[in-house]
Short mmCIF file of C-alpha atoms in Angstrom, two decimals:
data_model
loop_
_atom_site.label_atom_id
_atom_site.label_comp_id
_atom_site.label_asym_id
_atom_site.label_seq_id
_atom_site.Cartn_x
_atom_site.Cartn_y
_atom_site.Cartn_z
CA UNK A 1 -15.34 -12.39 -8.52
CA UNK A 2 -15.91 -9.64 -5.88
CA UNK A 3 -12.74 -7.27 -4.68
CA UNK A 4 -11.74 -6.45 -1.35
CA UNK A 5 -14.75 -4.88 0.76
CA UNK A 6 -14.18 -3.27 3.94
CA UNK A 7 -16.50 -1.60 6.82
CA UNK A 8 -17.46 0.96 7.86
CA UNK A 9 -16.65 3.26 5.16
CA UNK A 10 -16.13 6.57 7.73
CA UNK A 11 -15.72 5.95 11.48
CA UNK A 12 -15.72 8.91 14.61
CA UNK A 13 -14.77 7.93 17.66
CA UNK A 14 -13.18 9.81 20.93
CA UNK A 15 -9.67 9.05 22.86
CA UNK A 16 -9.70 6.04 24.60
CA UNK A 17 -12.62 3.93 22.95
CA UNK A 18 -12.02 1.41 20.78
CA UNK A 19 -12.32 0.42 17.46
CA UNK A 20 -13.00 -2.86 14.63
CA UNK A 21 -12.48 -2.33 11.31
CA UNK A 22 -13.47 -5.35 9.39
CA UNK A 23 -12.34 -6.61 5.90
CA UNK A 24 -13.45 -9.27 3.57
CA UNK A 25 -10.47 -10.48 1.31
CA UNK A 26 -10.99 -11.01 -2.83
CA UNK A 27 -12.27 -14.70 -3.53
CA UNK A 28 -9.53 -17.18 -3.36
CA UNK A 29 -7.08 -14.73 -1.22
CA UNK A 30 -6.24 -16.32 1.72
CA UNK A 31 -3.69 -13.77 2.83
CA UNK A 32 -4.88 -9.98 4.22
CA UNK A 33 -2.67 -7.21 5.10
CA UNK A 34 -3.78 -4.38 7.10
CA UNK A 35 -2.08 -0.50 6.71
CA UNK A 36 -2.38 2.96 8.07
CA UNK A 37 -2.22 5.19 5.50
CA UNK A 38 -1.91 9.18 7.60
CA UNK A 39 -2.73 12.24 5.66
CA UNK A 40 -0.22 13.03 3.25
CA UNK A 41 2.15 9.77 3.83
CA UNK A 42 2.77 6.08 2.55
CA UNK A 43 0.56 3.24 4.02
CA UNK A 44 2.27 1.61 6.89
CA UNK A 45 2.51 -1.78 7.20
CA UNK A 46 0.75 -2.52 10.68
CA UNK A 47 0.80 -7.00 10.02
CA UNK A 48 -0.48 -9.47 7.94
CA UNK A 49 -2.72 -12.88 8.09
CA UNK A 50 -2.08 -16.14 6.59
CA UNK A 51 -4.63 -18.92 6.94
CA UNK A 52 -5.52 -17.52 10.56
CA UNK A 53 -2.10 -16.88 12.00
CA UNK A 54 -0.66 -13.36 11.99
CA UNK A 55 2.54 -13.79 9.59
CA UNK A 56 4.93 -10.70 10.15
CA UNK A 57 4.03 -7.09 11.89
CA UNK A 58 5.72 -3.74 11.79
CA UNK A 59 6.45 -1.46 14.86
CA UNK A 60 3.12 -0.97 16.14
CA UNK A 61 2.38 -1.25 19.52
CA UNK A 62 0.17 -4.37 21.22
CA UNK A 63 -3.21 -2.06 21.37
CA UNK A 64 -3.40 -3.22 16.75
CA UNK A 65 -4.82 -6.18 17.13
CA UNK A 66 -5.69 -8.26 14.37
CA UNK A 67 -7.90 -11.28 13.76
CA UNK A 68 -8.52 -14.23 10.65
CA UNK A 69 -11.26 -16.23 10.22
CA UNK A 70 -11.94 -19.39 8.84
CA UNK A 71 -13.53 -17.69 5.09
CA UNK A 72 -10.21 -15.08 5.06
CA UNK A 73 -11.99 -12.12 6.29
CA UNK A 74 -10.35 -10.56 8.89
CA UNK A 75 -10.52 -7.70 11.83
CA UNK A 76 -8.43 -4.39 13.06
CA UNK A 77 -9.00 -3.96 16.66
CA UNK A 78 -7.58 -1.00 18.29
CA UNK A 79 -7.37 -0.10 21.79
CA UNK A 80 -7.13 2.98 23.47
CA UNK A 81 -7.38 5.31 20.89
CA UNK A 82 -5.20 8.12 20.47
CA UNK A 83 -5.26 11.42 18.25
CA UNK A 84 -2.58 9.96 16.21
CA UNK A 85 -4.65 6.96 15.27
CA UNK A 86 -7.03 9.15 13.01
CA UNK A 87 -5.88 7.81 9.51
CA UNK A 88 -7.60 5.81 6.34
CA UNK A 89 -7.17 1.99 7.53
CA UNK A 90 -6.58 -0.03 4.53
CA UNK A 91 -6.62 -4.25 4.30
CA UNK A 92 -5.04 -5.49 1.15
CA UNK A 93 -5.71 -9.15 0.04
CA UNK A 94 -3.50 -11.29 -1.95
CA UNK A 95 -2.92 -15.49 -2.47
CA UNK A 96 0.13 -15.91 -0.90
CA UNK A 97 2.24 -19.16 0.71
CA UNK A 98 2.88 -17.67 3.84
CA UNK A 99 6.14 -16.86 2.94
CA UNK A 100 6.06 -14.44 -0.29
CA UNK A 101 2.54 -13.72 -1.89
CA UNK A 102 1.65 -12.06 -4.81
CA UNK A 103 0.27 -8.69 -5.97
CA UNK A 104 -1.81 -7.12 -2.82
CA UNK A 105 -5.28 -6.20 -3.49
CA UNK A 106 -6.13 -2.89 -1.95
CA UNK A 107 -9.90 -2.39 -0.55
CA UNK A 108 -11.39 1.37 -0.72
CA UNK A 109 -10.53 1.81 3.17
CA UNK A 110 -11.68 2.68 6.42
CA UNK A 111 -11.30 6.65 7.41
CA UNK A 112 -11.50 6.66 10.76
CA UNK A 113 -11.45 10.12 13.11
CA UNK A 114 -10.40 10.35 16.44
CA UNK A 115 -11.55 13.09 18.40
CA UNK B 1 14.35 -1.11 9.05
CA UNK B 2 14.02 -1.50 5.06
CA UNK B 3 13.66 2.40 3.72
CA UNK B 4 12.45 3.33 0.35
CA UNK B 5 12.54 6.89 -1.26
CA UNK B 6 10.45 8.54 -3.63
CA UNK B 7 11.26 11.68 -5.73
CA UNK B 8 10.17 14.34 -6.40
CA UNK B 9 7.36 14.37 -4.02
CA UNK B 10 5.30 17.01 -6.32
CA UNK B 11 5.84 16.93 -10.20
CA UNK B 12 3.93 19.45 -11.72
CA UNK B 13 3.60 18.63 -15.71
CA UNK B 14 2.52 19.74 -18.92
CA UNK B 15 0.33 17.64 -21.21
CA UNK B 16 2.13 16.11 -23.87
CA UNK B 17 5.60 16.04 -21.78
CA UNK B 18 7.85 13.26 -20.44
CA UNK B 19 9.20 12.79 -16.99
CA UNK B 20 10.30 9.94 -14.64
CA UNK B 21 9.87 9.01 -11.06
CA UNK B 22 12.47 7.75 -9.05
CA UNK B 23 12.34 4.95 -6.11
CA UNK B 24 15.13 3.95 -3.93
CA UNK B 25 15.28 1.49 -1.67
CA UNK B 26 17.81 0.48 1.42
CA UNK B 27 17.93 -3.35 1.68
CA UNK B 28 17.97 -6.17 -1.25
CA UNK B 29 14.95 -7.10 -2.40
CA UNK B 30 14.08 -8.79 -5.86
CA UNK B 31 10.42 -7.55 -6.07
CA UNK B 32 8.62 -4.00 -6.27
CA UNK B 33 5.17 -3.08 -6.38
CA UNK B 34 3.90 0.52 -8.22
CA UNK B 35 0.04 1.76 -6.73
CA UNK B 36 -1.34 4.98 -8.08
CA UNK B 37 -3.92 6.63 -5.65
CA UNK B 38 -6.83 8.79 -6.70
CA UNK B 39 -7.99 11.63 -3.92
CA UNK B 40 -9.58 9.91 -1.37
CA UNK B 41 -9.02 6.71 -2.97
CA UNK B 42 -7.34 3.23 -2.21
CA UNK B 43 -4.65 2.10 -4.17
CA UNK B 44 -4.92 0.74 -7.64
CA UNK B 45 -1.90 -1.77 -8.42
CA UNK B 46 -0.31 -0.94 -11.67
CA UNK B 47 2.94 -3.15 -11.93
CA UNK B 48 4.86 -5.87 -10.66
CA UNK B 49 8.35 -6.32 -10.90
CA UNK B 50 9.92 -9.99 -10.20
CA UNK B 51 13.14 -9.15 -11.44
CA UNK B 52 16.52 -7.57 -12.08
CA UNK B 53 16.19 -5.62 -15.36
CA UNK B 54 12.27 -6.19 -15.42
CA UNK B 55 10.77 -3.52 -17.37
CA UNK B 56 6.58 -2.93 -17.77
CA UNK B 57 4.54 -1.03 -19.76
CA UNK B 58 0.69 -0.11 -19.42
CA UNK B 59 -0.13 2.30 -21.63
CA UNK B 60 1.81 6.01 -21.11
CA UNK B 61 3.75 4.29 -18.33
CA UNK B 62 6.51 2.17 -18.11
CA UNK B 63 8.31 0.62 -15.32
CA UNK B 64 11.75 -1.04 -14.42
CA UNK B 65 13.72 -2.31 -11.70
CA UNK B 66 17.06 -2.70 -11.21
CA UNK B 67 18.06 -4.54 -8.22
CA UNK B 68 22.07 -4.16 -7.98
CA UNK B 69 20.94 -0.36 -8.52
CA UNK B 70 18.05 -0.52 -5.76
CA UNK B 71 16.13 1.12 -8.07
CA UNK B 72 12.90 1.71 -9.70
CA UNK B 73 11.55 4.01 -11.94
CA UNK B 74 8.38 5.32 -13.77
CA UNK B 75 8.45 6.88 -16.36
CA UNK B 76 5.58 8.81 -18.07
CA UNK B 77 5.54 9.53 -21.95
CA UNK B 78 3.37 12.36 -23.43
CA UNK B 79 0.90 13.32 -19.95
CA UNK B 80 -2.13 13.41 -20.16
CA UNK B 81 -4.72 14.87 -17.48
CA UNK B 82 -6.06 11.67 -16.40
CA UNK B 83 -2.78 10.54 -14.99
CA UNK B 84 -2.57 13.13 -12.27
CA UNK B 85 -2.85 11.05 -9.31
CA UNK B 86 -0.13 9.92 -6.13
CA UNK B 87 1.91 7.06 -7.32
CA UNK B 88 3.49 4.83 -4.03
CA UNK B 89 6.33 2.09 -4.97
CA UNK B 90 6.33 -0.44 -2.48
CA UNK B 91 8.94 -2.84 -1.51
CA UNK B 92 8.80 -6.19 0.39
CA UNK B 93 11.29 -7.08 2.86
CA UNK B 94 12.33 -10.92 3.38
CA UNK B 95 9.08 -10.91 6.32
CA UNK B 96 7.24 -10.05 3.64
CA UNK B 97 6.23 -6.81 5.19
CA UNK B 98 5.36 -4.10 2.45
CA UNK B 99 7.60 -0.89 2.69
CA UNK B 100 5.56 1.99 0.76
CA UNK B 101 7.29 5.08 -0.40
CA UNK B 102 6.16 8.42 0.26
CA UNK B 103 4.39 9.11 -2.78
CA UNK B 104 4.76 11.29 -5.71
CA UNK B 105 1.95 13.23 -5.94
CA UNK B 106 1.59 14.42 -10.15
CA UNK B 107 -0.13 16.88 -11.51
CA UNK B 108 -0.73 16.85 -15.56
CA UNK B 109 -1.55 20.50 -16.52
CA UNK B 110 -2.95 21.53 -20.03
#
């Protein structure tokens, strides 16, 4: 049974470009969760994936973008990047019912810079 | 918005010693989650608690949760160095949206 992978492992990019952080969830997790973890602070819950529709997001604005696919992997898209965005991007995996889920599986993350 | 609360934010310990972290959280929820993070790291889950009056134990740690309360807390029996780490409690909110503390961030000293 493999964990949660995710890629790239370190990203740089510059204000304004845009960005896709990708995440394969644990065998037999159909649910992913993606976070933004800033220096110092608690991961924030940015939304969450259930069998391809996005099931519940926090107060992030429309540039997060987020993606499912058929095999339960799933995308972070970002727009516009700002400063602010430079954090460790993590996507947590768990089998869930849509409507409460298990333990979340963290992956090691996605640092990503923004210059 | 659901808010949960860690303290202290830095415990500084000696091996061998006892100490307890505290969570508290805003809204009524009947599950909590405790992560500990390495440097660098992602987060490693280390309980689950379903219930009112649930209490775990892995090793030096031990967990509980009591829900009238809204509140957790971890407690550590006789530190050792390999426990220094940042430990998150997490709370879902009826969305199912995780709510992460701020983090305690321990240090085990010899």
């Amino acid at each position: 049974e493999t964990g949660v992978t995710q890629s790239p492992t370190h990203l740089i990019k510059t204000r304004g470009q845009q960005v896709t952080l990708r995440c394969s969830s644990q065998s037999g997790h159909n649910t992913v969760s993606w976070y933004q973890q800033a220096l110092g602070q608690g991961p924030q819950f940015i939304f969450q994936y259930y069998r391809e529709e996005e099931n519940g997001r926090g107060n992030f604005p429309p540039r997060f973008s987020g993606l499912q696919f058929p095999n339960y992997s799933s995308e972070l898209n970002v727009n516009a990047l700002e400063l602010d965005d430079s954090a460790l991007y993590l996507c947590a995996s768990s089998h869930g019912t849509g409507r409460s889920t298990d333990t979340q599986y963290f992956g090691p993350g996605t640092r990503l810079t923004v210059l | 918005e659901l808010k949960v609360e860690q303290n202290p934010l830095f415990l500084s310990m000696q091996e061998g010693k006892n100490y307890t972290i505290y969570c508290n959280y805003s809204t009524t929820s009947d599950r909590l989650y405790w992560y500990r993070q390495d440097p660098g790291k992602s987060l490693e889950s280390l309980f689950v608690l379903l219930s009112n009056g649930a209490v775990k134990q892995e090793g030096r740690l031990m967990a509980s949760l009591d829900t009238k309360a809204r509140l957790s807390t971890l407690h550590i029996t006789a530190a050792v160095h390999d426990l220094s780490a940042t430990y998150f409690c997490a709370v879902p909110n009826t969305g199912n949206q995780f709510y992460f503390g701020t983090g305690t961030s321990l240090t085990v000293i010899p």
